[in-house]
Short mmCIF file of C-alpha atoms and ligand atoms in Angstrom, two decimals:
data_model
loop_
_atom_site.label_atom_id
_atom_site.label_comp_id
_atom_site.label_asym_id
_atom_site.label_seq_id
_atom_site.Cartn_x
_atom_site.Cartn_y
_atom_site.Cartn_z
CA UNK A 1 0.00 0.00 0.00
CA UNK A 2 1.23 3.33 -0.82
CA UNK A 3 1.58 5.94 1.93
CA UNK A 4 -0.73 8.14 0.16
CA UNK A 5 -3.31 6.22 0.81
CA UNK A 6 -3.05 7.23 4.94
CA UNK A 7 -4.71 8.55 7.11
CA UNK A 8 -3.08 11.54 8.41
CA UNK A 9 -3.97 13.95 11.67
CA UNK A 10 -2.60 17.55 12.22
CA UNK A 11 -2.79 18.49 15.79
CA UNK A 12 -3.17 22.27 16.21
CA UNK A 13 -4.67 24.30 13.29
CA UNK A 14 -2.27 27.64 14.26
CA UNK A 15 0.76 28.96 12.33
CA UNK A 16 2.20 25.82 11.66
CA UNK A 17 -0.60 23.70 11.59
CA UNK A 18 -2.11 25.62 8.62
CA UNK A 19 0.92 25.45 6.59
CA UNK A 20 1.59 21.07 7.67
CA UNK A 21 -1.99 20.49 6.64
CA UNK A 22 -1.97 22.31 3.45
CA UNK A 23 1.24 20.10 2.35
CA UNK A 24 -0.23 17.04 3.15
CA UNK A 25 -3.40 17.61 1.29
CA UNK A 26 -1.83 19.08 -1.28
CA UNK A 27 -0.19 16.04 -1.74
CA UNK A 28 -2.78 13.62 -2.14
CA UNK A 29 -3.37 12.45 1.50
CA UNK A 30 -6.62 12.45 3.40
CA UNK A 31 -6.14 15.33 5.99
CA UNK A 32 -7.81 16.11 8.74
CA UNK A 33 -6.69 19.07 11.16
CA UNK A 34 -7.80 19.27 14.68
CA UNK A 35 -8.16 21.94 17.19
CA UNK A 36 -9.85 22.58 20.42
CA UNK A 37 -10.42 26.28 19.25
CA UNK A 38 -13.09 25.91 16.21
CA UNK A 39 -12.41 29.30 15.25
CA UNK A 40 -8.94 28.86 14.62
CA UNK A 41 -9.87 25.87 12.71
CA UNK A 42 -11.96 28.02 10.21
CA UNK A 43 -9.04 29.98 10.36
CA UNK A 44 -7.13 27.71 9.56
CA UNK A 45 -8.87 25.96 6.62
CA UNK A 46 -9.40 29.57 4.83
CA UNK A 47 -5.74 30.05 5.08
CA UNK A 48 -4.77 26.69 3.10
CA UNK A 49 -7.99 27.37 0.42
CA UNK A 50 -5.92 30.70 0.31
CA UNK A 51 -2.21 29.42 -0.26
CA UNK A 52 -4.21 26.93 -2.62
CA UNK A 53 -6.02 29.78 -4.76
CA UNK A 54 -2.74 31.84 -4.79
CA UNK A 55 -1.03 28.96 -5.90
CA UNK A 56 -3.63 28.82 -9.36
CA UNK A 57 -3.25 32.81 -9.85
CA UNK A 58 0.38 32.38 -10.04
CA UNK A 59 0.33 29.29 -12.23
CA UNK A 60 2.17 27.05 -9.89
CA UNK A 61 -1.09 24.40 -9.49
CA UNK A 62 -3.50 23.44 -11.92
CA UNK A 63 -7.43 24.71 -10.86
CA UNK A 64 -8.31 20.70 -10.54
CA UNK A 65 -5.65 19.88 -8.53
CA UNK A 66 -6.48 22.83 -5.41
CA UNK A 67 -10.03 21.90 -5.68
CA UNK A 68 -8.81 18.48 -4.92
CA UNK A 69 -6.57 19.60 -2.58
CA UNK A 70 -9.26 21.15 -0.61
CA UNK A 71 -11.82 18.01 -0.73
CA UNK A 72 -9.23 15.99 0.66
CA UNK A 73 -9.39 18.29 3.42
CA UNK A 74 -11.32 18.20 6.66
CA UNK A 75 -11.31 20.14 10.05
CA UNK A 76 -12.49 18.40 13.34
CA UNK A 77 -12.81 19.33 16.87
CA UNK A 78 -12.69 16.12 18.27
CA UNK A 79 -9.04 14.56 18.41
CA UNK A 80 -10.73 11.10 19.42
CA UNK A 81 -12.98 10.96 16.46
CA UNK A 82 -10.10 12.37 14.10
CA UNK A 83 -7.43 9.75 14.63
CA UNK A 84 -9.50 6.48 14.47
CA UNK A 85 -7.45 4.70 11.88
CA UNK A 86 -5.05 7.07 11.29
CA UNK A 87 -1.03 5.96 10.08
CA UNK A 88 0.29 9.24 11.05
CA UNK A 89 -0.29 12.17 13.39
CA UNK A 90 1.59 15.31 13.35
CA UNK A 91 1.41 17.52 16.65
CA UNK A 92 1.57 20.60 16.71
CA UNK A 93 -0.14 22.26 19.49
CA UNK A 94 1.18 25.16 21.84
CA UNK A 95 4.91 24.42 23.00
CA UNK A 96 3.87 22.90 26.19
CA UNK A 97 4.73 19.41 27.25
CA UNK A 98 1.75 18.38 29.24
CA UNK A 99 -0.17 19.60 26.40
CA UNK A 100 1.58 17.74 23.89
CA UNK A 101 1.75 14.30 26.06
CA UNK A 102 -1.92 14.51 26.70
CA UNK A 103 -2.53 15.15 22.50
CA UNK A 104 -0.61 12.14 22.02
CA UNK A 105 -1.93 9.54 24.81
CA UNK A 106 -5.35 10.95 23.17
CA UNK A 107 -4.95 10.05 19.73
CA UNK A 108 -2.59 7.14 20.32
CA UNK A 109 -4.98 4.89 21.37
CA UNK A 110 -7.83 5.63 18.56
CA UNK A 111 -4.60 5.49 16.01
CA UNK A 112 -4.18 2.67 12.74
CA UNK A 113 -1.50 -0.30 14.72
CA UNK A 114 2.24 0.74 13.94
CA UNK A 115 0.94 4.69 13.58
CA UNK A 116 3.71 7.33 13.64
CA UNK A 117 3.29 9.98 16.36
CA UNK A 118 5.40 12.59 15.02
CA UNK A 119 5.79 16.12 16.64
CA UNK A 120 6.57 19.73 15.29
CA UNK A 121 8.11 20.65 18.98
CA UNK A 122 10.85 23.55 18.06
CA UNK A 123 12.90 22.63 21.60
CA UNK A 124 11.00 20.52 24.02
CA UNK A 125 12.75 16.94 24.32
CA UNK A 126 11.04 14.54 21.78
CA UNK A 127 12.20 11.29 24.21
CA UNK A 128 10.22 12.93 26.88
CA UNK A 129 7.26 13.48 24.87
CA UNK A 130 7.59 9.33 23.60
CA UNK A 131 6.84 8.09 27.46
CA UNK A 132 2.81 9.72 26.79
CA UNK A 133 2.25 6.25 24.47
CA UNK A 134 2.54 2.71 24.82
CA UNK A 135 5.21 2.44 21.56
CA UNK A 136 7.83 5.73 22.32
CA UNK A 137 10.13 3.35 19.10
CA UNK A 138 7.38 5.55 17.17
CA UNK A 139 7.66 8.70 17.98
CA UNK A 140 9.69 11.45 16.37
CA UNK A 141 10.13 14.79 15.82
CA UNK A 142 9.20 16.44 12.36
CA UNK A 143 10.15 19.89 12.75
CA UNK A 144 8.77 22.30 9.48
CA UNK A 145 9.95 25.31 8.94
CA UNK A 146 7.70 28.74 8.80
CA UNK A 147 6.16 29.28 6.24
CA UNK A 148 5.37 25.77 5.32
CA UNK A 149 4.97 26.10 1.87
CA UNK A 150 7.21 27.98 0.88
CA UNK A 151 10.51 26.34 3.14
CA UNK A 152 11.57 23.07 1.73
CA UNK A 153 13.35 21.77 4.89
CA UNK A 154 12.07 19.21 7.89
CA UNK A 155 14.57 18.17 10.71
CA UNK A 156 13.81 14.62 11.81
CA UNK A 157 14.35 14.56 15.35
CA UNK A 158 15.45 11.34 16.62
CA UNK A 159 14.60 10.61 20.72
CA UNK A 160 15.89 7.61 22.53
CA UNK A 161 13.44 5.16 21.76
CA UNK A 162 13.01 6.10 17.99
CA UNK A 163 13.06 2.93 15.71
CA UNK A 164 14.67 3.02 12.56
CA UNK A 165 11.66 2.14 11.16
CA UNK A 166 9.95 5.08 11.89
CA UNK A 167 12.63 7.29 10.93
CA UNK A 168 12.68 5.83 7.13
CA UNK A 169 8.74 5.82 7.47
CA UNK A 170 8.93 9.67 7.98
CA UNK A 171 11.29 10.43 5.68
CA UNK A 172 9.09 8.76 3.09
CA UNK A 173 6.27 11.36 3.88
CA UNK A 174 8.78 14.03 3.99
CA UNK A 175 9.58 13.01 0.30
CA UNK A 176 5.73 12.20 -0.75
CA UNK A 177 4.96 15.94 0.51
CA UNK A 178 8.52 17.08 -1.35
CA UNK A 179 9.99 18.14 1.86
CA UNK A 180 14.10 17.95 1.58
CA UNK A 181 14.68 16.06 5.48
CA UNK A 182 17.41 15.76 7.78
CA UNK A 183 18.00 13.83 10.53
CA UNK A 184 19.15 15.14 14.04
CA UNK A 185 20.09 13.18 16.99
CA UNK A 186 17.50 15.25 19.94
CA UNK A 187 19.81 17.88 21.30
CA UNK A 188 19.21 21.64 22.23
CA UNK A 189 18.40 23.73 19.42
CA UNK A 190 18.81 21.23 16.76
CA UNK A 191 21.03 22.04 13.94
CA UNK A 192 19.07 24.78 12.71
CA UNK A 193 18.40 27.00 15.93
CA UNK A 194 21.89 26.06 17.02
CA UNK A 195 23.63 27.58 13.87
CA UNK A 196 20.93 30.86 13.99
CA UNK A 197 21.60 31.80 17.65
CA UNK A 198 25.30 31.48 17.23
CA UNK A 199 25.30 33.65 14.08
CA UNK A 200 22.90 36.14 15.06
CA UNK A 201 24.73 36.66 18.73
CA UNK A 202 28.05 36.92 17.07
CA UNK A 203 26.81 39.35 14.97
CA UNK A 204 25.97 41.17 17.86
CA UNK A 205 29.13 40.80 19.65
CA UNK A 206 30.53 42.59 16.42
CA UNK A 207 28.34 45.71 16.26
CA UNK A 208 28.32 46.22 19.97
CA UNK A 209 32.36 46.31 19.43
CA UNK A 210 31.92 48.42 16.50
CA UNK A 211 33.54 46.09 14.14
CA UNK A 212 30.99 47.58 11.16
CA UNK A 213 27.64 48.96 11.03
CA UNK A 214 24.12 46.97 10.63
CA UNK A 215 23.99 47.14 7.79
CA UNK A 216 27.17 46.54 6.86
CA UNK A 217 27.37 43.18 8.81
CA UNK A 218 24.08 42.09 6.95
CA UNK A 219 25.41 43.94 3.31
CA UNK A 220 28.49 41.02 4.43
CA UNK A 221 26.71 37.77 4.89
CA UNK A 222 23.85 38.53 2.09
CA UNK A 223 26.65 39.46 -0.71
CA UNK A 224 29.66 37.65 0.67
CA UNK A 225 27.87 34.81 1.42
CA UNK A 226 24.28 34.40 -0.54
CA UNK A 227 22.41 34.55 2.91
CA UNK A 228 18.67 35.57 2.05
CA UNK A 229 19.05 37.63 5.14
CA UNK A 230 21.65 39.16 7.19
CA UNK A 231 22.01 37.82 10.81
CA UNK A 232 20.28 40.95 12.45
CA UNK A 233 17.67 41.62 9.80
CA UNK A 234 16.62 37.82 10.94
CA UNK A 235 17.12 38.80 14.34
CA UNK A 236 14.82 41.45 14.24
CA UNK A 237 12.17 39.41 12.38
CA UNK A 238 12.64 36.88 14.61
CA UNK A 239 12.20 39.40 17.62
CA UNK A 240 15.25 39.68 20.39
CA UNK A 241 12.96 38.57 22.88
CA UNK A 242 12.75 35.34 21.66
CA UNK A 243 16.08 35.01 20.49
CA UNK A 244 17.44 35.59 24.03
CA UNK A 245 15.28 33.56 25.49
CA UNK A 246 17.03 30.49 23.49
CA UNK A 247 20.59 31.79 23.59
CA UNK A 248 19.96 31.46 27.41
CA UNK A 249 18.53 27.55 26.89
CA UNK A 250 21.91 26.92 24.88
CA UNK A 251 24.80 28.44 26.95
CA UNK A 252 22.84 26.96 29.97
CA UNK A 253 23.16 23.16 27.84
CA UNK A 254 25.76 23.50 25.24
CA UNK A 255 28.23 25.87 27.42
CA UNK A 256 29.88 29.25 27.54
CA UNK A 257 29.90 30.15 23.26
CA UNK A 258 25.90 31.12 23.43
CA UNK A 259 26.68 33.10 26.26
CA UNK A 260 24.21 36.21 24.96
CA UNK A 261 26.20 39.28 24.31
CA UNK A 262 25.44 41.90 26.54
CA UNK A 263 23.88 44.30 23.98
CA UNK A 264 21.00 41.18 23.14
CA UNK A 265 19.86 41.70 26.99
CA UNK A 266 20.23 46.07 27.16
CA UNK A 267 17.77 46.15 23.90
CA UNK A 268 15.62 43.41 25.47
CA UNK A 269 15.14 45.35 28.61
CA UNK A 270 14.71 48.41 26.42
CA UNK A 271 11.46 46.62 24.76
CA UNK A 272 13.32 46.51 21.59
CA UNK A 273 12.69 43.31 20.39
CA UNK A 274 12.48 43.67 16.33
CA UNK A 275 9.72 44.30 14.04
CA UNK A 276 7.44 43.47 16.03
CA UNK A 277 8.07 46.49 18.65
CA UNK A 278 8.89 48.99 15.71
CA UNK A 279 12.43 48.64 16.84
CA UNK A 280 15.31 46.59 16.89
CA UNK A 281 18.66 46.52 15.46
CA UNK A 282 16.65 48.63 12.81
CA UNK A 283 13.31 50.92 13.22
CA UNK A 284 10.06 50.22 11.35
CA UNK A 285 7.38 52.56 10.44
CA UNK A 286 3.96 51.48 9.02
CA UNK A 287 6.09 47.43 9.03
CA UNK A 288 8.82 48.94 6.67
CA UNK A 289 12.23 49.30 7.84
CA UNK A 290 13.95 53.20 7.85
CA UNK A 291 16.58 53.45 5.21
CA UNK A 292 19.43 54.22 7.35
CA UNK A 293 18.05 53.49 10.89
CA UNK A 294 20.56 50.31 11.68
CA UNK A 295 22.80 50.82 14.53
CA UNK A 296 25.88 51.48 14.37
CA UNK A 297 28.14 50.41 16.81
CA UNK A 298 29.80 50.86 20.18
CA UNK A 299 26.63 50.95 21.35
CA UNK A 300 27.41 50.27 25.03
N1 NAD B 1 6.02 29.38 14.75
C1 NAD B 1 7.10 28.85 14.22
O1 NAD B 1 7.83 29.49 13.46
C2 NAD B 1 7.44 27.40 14.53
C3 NAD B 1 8.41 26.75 13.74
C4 NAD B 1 8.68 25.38 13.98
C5 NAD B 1 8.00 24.72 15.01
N2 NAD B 1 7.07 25.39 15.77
C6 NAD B 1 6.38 24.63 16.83
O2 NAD B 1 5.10 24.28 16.31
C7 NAD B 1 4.13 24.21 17.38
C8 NAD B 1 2.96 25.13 17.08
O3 NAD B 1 3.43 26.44 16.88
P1 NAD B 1 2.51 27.57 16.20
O4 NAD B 1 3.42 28.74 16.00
O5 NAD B 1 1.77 27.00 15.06
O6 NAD B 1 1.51 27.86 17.42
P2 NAD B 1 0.08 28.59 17.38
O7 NAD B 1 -0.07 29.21 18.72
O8 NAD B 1 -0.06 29.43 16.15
O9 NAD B 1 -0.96 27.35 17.25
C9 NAD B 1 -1.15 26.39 18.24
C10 NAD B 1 -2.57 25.85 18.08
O10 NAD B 1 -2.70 24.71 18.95
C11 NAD B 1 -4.05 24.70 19.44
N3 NAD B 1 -4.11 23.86 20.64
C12 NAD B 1 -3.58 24.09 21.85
N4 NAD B 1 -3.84 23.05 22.68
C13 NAD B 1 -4.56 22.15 21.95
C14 NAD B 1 -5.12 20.87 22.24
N5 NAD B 1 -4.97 20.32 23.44
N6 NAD B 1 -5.79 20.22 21.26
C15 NAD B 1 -5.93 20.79 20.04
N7 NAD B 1 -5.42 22.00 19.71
C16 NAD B 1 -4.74 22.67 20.65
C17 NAD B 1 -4.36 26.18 19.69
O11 NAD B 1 -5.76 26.41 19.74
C18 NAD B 1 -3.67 26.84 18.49
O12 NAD B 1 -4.59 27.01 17.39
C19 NAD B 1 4.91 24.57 18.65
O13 NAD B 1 5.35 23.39 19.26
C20 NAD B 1 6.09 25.37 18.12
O14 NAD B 1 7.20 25.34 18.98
C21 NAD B 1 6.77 26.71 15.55
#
């Protein structure tokens, strides 16, 4: 039997969820996305009609195909009702570990035998979220990448029990929804996160030192490099806040090089966390960044 004839379950119809959902139905399996909030499953379901329409305007998928898309779609309330039979949940509720055990215990025992319990955690510990079912050898972490359809990457995340099985099981999805994956033994912040925090602090270290302006250290690792985005462009998108917050969760497990610069926690206790604040490393009016606004060093 091919795997696009599963059953699959997205947990949590929010930023994520919209964007998980939309690949797998896009893809030719029966979704059905789940959430306790019915509104943000409406939500949720015009967003993925949305990427789908978009998608036709812009030529990238045929009319036929996004209606389709969208039969093969349906949203639930009930978690119990929704995973009777499934082959493969994806969770991907709040960041909260009680929540997340008690999502999985749930559907686990509605779910098709040998089901894959995979979940879209960005930093809780995927072994400690395996002890919620009766089989933790499948569970695993399939970590997407915002927005969904538009970022081609999944990190497989790999706990303690995780069978091999399950990994090359996942990575079959990942490739039936055209998802390039990796595989990551669980550790803090992943190889992603890990490589972000360490780049955008650096970064950090260098303008509070005054090695070059903003913009300058972006100009360097978009030209000299082919980055997308300079390190505190993404910071600032990201928001400061947040990046801290992780910084702190890797020096604290990986040791002393995520040790946030000093300048990360003065703008943080300034309330100037990015975009989202109207300032950051840059300032934004009306959501556009000022031409000249980055700052420019030997800032402390
Ligand atoms: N936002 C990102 O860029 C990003 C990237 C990768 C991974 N993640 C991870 O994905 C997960 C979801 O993140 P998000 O940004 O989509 O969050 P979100 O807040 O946008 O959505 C979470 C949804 O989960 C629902 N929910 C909460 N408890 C529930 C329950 N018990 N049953 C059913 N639904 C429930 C909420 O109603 C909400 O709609 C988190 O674990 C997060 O760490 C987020």
């Amino acid at each position: 039997m091919s795997l696009q004839n599963n059953k699959v379950v997205v947990v949590g119809a929010g930023l994520m969820g919209t964007g998980i959902a939309h690949a797998f139905a896009a893809s030719g399996f029966a979704t059905t996305l789940v959430d306790s909030n019915g509104q943000a499953l409406e939500k949720a379901q015009q967003g993925i009609y949305k990427i789908l329409d978009d998608g036709v305007k812009l030529g990238k998928v045929e009319a036929a195909a996004a209606e389709a898309a969208k039969l093969r779609l349906s949203i639930q309330t009930d978690l119990t009702a929704a995973a009777a039979g499934a082959q493969l949940l994806v969770e991907t509720v709040s960041e909260n570990l009680a929540v997340k055990k008690v999502v999985l215990a749930q559907a686990a025992a509605e779910m098709a035998d040998g089901a894959i319990y995979a979940t879209n955690t960005s930093a809780l510990s995927v072994t400690e979220i395996a002890t919620a079912v009766a089989r933790p050898e499948n569970v695993v972490g399939m970590h997407f990448f915002n927005p969904v359809h538009k970022m081609k990457l999944v990190e497989l995340v790999r706990g303690l029990a995780t069978s091999d099985e399950t990994v090359a099981t996942t990575r079959a999805y990942c490739d039936a929804i055209t998802k390039q994956s990796i595989v990551v033994s669980e550790s803090p912040g992943l190889t992603t996160s890990r490589m972000s925090a360490l780049a955008g602090n650096e970064a950090m270290w260098m303008l509070q030192e005054g090695t070059a302006t903003a913009e300058d250290i972006d100009t360097a690792l978009r030209l000299g490099f082919n980055h997308p985005m300079g390190p505190l462009e993404l910071g600032d998108l990201t928001g400061w806040d947040t990046r801290l917050a992780v910084l702190k969760y890797l020096h604290q497990t990986l040791g002393d090089k995520f040790r946030p610069c000093p300048l990360i926690i003065k703008m943080v206790a300034a309330g100037r966390y990015g975009r989202k604040t109207g300032q950051g490393v840059y300032k934004y009016e009306n959501g556009q960044r000022v031409p000249g606004s980055g700052m420019k060093g030997s800032a402390l």
